[in-house]
PDB file of C-alpha atoms in Angstrom:
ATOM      1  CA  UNK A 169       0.000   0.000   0.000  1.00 56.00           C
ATOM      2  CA  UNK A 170       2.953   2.336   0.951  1.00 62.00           C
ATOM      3  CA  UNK A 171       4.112   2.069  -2.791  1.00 62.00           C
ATOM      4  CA  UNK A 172       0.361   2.643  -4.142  1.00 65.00           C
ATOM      5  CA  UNK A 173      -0.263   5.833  -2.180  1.00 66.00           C
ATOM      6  CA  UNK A 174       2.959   7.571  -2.795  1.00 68.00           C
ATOM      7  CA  UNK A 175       2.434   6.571  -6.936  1.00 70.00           C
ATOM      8  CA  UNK A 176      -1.354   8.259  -6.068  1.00 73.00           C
ATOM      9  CA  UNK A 177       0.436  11.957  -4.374  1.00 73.00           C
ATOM     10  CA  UNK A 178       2.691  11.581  -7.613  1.00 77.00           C
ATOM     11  CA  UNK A 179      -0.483  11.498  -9.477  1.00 78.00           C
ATOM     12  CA  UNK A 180       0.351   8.067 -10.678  1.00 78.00           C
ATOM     13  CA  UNK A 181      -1.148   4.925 -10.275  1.00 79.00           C
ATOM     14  CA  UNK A 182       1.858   2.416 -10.399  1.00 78.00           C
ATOM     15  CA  UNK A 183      -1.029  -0.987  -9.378  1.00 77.00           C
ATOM     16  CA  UNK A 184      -4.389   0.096 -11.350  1.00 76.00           C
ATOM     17  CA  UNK A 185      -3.379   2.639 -13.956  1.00 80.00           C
ATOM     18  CA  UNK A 186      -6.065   4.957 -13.454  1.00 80.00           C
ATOM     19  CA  UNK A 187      -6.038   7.881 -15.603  1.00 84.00           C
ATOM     20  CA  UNK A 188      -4.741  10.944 -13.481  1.00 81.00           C
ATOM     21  CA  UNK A 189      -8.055  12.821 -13.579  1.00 82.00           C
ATOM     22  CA  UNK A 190      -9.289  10.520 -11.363  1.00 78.00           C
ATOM     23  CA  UNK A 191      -6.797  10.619  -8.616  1.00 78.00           C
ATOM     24  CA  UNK A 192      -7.233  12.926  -5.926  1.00 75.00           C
ATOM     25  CA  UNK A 193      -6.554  12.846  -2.083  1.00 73.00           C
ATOM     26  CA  UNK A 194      -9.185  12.129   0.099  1.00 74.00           C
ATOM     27  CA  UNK A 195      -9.926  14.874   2.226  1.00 79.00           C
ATOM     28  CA  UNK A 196     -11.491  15.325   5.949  1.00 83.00           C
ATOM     29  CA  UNK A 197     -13.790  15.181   7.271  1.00 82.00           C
ATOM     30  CA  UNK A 198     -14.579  11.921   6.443  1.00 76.00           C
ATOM     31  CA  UNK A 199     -17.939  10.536   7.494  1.00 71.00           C
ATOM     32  CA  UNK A 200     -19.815   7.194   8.220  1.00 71.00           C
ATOM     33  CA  UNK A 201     -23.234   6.626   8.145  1.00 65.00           C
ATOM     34  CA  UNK A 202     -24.735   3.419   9.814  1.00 67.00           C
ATOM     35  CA  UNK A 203     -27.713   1.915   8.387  1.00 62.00           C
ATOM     36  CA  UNK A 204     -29.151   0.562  11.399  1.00 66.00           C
ATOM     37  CA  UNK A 205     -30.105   3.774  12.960  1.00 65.00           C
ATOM     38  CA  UNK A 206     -32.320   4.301   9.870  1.00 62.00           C
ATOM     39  CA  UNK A 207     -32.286   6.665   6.695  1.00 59.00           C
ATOM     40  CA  UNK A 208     -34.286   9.879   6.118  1.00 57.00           C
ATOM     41  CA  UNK A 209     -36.528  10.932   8.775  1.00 56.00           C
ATOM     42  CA  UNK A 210     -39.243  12.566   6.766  1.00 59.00           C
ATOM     43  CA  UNK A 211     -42.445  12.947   7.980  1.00 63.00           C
ATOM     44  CA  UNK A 212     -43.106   8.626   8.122  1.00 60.00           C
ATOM     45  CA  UNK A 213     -43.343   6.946  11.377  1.00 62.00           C
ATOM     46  CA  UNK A 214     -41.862   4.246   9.456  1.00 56.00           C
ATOM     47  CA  UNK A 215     -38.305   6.141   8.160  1.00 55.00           C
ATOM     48  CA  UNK A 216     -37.125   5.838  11.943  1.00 56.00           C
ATOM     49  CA  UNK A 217     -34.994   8.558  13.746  1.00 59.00           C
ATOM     50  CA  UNK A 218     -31.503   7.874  11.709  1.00 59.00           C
ATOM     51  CA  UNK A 219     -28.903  10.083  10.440  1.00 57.00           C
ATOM     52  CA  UNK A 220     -31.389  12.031   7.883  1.00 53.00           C
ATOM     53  CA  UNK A 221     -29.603  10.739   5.028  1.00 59.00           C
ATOM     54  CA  UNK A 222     -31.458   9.736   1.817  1.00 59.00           C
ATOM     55  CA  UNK A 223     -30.776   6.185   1.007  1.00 59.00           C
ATOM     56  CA  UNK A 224     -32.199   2.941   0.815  1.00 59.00           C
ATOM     57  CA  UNK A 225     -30.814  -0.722   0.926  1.00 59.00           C
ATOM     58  CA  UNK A 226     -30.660  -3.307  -1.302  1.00 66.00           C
ATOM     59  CA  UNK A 227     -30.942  -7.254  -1.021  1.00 69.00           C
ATOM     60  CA  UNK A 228     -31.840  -8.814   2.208  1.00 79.00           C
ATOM     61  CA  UNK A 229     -30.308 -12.374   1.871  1.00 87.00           C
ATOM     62  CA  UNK A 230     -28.464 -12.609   4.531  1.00 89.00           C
ATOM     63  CA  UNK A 231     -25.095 -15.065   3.436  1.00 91.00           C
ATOM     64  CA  UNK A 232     -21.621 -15.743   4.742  1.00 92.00           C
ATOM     65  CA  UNK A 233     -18.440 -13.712   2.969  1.00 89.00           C
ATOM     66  CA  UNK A 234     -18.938 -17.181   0.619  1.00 92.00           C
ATOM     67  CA  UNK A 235     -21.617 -16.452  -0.514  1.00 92.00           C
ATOM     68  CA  UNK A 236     -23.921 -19.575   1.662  1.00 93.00           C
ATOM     69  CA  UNK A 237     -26.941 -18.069   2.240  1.00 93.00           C
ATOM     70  CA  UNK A 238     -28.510 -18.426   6.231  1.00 92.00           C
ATOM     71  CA  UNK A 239     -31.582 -19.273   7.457  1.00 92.00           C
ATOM     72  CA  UNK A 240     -32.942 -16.920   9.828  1.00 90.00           C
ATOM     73  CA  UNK A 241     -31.072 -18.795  12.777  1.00 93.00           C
ATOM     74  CA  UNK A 242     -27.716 -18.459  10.917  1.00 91.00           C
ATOM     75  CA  UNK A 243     -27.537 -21.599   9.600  1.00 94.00           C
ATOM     76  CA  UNK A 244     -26.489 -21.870   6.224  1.00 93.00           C
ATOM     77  CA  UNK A 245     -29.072 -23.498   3.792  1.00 92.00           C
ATOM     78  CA  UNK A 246     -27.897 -26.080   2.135  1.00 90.00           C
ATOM     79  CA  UNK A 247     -26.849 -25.953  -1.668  1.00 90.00           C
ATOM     80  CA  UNK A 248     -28.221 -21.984  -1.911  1.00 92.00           C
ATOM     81  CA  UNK A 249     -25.742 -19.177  -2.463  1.00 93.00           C
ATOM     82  CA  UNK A 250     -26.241 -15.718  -3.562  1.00 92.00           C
ATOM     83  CA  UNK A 251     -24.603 -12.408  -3.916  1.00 90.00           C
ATOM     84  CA  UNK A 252     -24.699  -8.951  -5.583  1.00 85.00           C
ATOM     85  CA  UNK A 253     -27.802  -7.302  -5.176  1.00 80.00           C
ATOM     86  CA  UNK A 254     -29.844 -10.288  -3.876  1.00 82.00           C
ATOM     87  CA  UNK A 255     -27.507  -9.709  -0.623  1.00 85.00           C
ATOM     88  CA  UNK A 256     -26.998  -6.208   0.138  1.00 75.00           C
ATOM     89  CA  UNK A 257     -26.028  -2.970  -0.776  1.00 68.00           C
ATOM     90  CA  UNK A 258     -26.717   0.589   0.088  1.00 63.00           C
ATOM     91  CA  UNK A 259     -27.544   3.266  -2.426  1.00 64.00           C
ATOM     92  CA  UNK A 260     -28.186   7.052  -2.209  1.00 59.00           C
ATOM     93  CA  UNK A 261     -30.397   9.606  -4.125  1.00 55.00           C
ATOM     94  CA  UNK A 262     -30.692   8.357  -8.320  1.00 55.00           C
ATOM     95  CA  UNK A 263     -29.975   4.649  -8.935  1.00 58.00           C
ATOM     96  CA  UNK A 264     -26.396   4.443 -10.841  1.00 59.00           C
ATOM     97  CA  UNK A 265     -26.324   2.292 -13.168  1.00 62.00           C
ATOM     98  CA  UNK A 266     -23.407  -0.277 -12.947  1.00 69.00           C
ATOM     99  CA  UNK A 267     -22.354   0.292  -8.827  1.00 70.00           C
ATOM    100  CA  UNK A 268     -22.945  -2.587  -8.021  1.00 74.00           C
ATOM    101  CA  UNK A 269     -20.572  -4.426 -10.538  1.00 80.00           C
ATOM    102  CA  UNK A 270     -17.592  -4.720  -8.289  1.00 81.00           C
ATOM    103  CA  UNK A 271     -19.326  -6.140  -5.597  1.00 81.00           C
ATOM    104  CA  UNK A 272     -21.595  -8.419  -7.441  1.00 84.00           C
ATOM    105  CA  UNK A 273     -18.597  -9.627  -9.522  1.00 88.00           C
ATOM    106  CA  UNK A 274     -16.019 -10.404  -6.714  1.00 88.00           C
ATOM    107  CA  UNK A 275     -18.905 -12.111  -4.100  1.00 88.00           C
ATOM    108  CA  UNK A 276     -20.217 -13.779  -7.468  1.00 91.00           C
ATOM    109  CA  UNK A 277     -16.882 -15.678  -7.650  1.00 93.00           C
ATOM    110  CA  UNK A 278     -16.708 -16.200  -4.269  1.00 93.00           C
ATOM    111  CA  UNK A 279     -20.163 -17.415  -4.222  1.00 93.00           C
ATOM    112  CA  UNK A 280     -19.966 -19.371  -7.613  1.00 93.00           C
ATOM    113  CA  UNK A 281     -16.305 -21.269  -5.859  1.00 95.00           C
ATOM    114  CA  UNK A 282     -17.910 -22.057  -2.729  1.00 94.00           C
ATOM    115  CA  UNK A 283     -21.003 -23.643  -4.606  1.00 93.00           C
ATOM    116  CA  UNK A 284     -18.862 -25.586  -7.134  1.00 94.00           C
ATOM    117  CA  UNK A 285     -17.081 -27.062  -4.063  1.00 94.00           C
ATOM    118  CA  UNK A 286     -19.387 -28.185  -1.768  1.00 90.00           C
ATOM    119  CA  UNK A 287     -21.013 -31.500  -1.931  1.00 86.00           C
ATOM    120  CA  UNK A 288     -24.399 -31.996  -4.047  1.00 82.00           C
ATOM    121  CA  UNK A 289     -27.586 -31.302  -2.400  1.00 76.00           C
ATOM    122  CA  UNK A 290     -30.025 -34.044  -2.647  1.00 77.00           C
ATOM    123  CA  UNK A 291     -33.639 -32.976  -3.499  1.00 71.00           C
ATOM    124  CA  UNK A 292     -36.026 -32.899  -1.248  1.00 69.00           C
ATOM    125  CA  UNK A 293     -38.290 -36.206  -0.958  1.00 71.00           C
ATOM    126  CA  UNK A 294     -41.450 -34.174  -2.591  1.00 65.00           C
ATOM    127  CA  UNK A 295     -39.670 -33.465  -5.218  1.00 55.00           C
ATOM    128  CA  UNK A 296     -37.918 -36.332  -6.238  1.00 52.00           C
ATOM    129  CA  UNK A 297     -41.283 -38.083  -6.794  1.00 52.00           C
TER     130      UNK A 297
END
């Protein structure tokens, strides 16, 4: 990293080679919102007393980093794996298209590895008839 960021001051990225109009320092102050205390406030009982930032999340599967999707005890369910948008996200005022593509991709693979190694699910008795 300590090679990356001094390339970045230079205005260079040695790793990635982004094109120098889109390197710039990040500057404070830096914020974090958290999700759980809710999103815009409004005038809804149901928008909660958060941050007042204009959001929403995505998803709602709720899976491990590989991608095994849990039952609402944590469990993992067997054979099911998700990720990308079906799992989670957060995204502010005007949908963008494409920013979910990083995240989709890399917990895709993960997801997609994880499924191709694990053992085949039989199917369940009602269905096999």
């Amino acid at each position: 990293m300590r090679g990356r960021r001094g390339g970045l001051r230079q205005g260079e990225d040695p790793y990635f080679h982004k094109n120098q109009r889109w390197i710039r320092p990040l500057k404070p102050p830096f914020a974090a919102l958290d999700p759980r205390l809710g999103f815009h406030t409004g005038d809804r009982e149901s928008a909660g007393d958060g941050p007042g930032a204009a959001g929403f999340t995505l998803g709602g599967l709720r899976t491990t980093v590989a991608g095994a999707v849990l039952d609402i005890s944590g469990t993992p369910v067997p054979g099911l794996y998700a990720a990308g948008r079906a799992t989670s996200g957060i995204h502010g005022h005007g949908c963008i298209s494409g920013t979910s593509l990083g995240g989709g991709t890399f917990f895709g693979r993960r997801a997609g590895r994880s499924a191709a190694a694990s053992p085949p699910t039989p199917a369940p008795a009602s269905a096999a008839g």
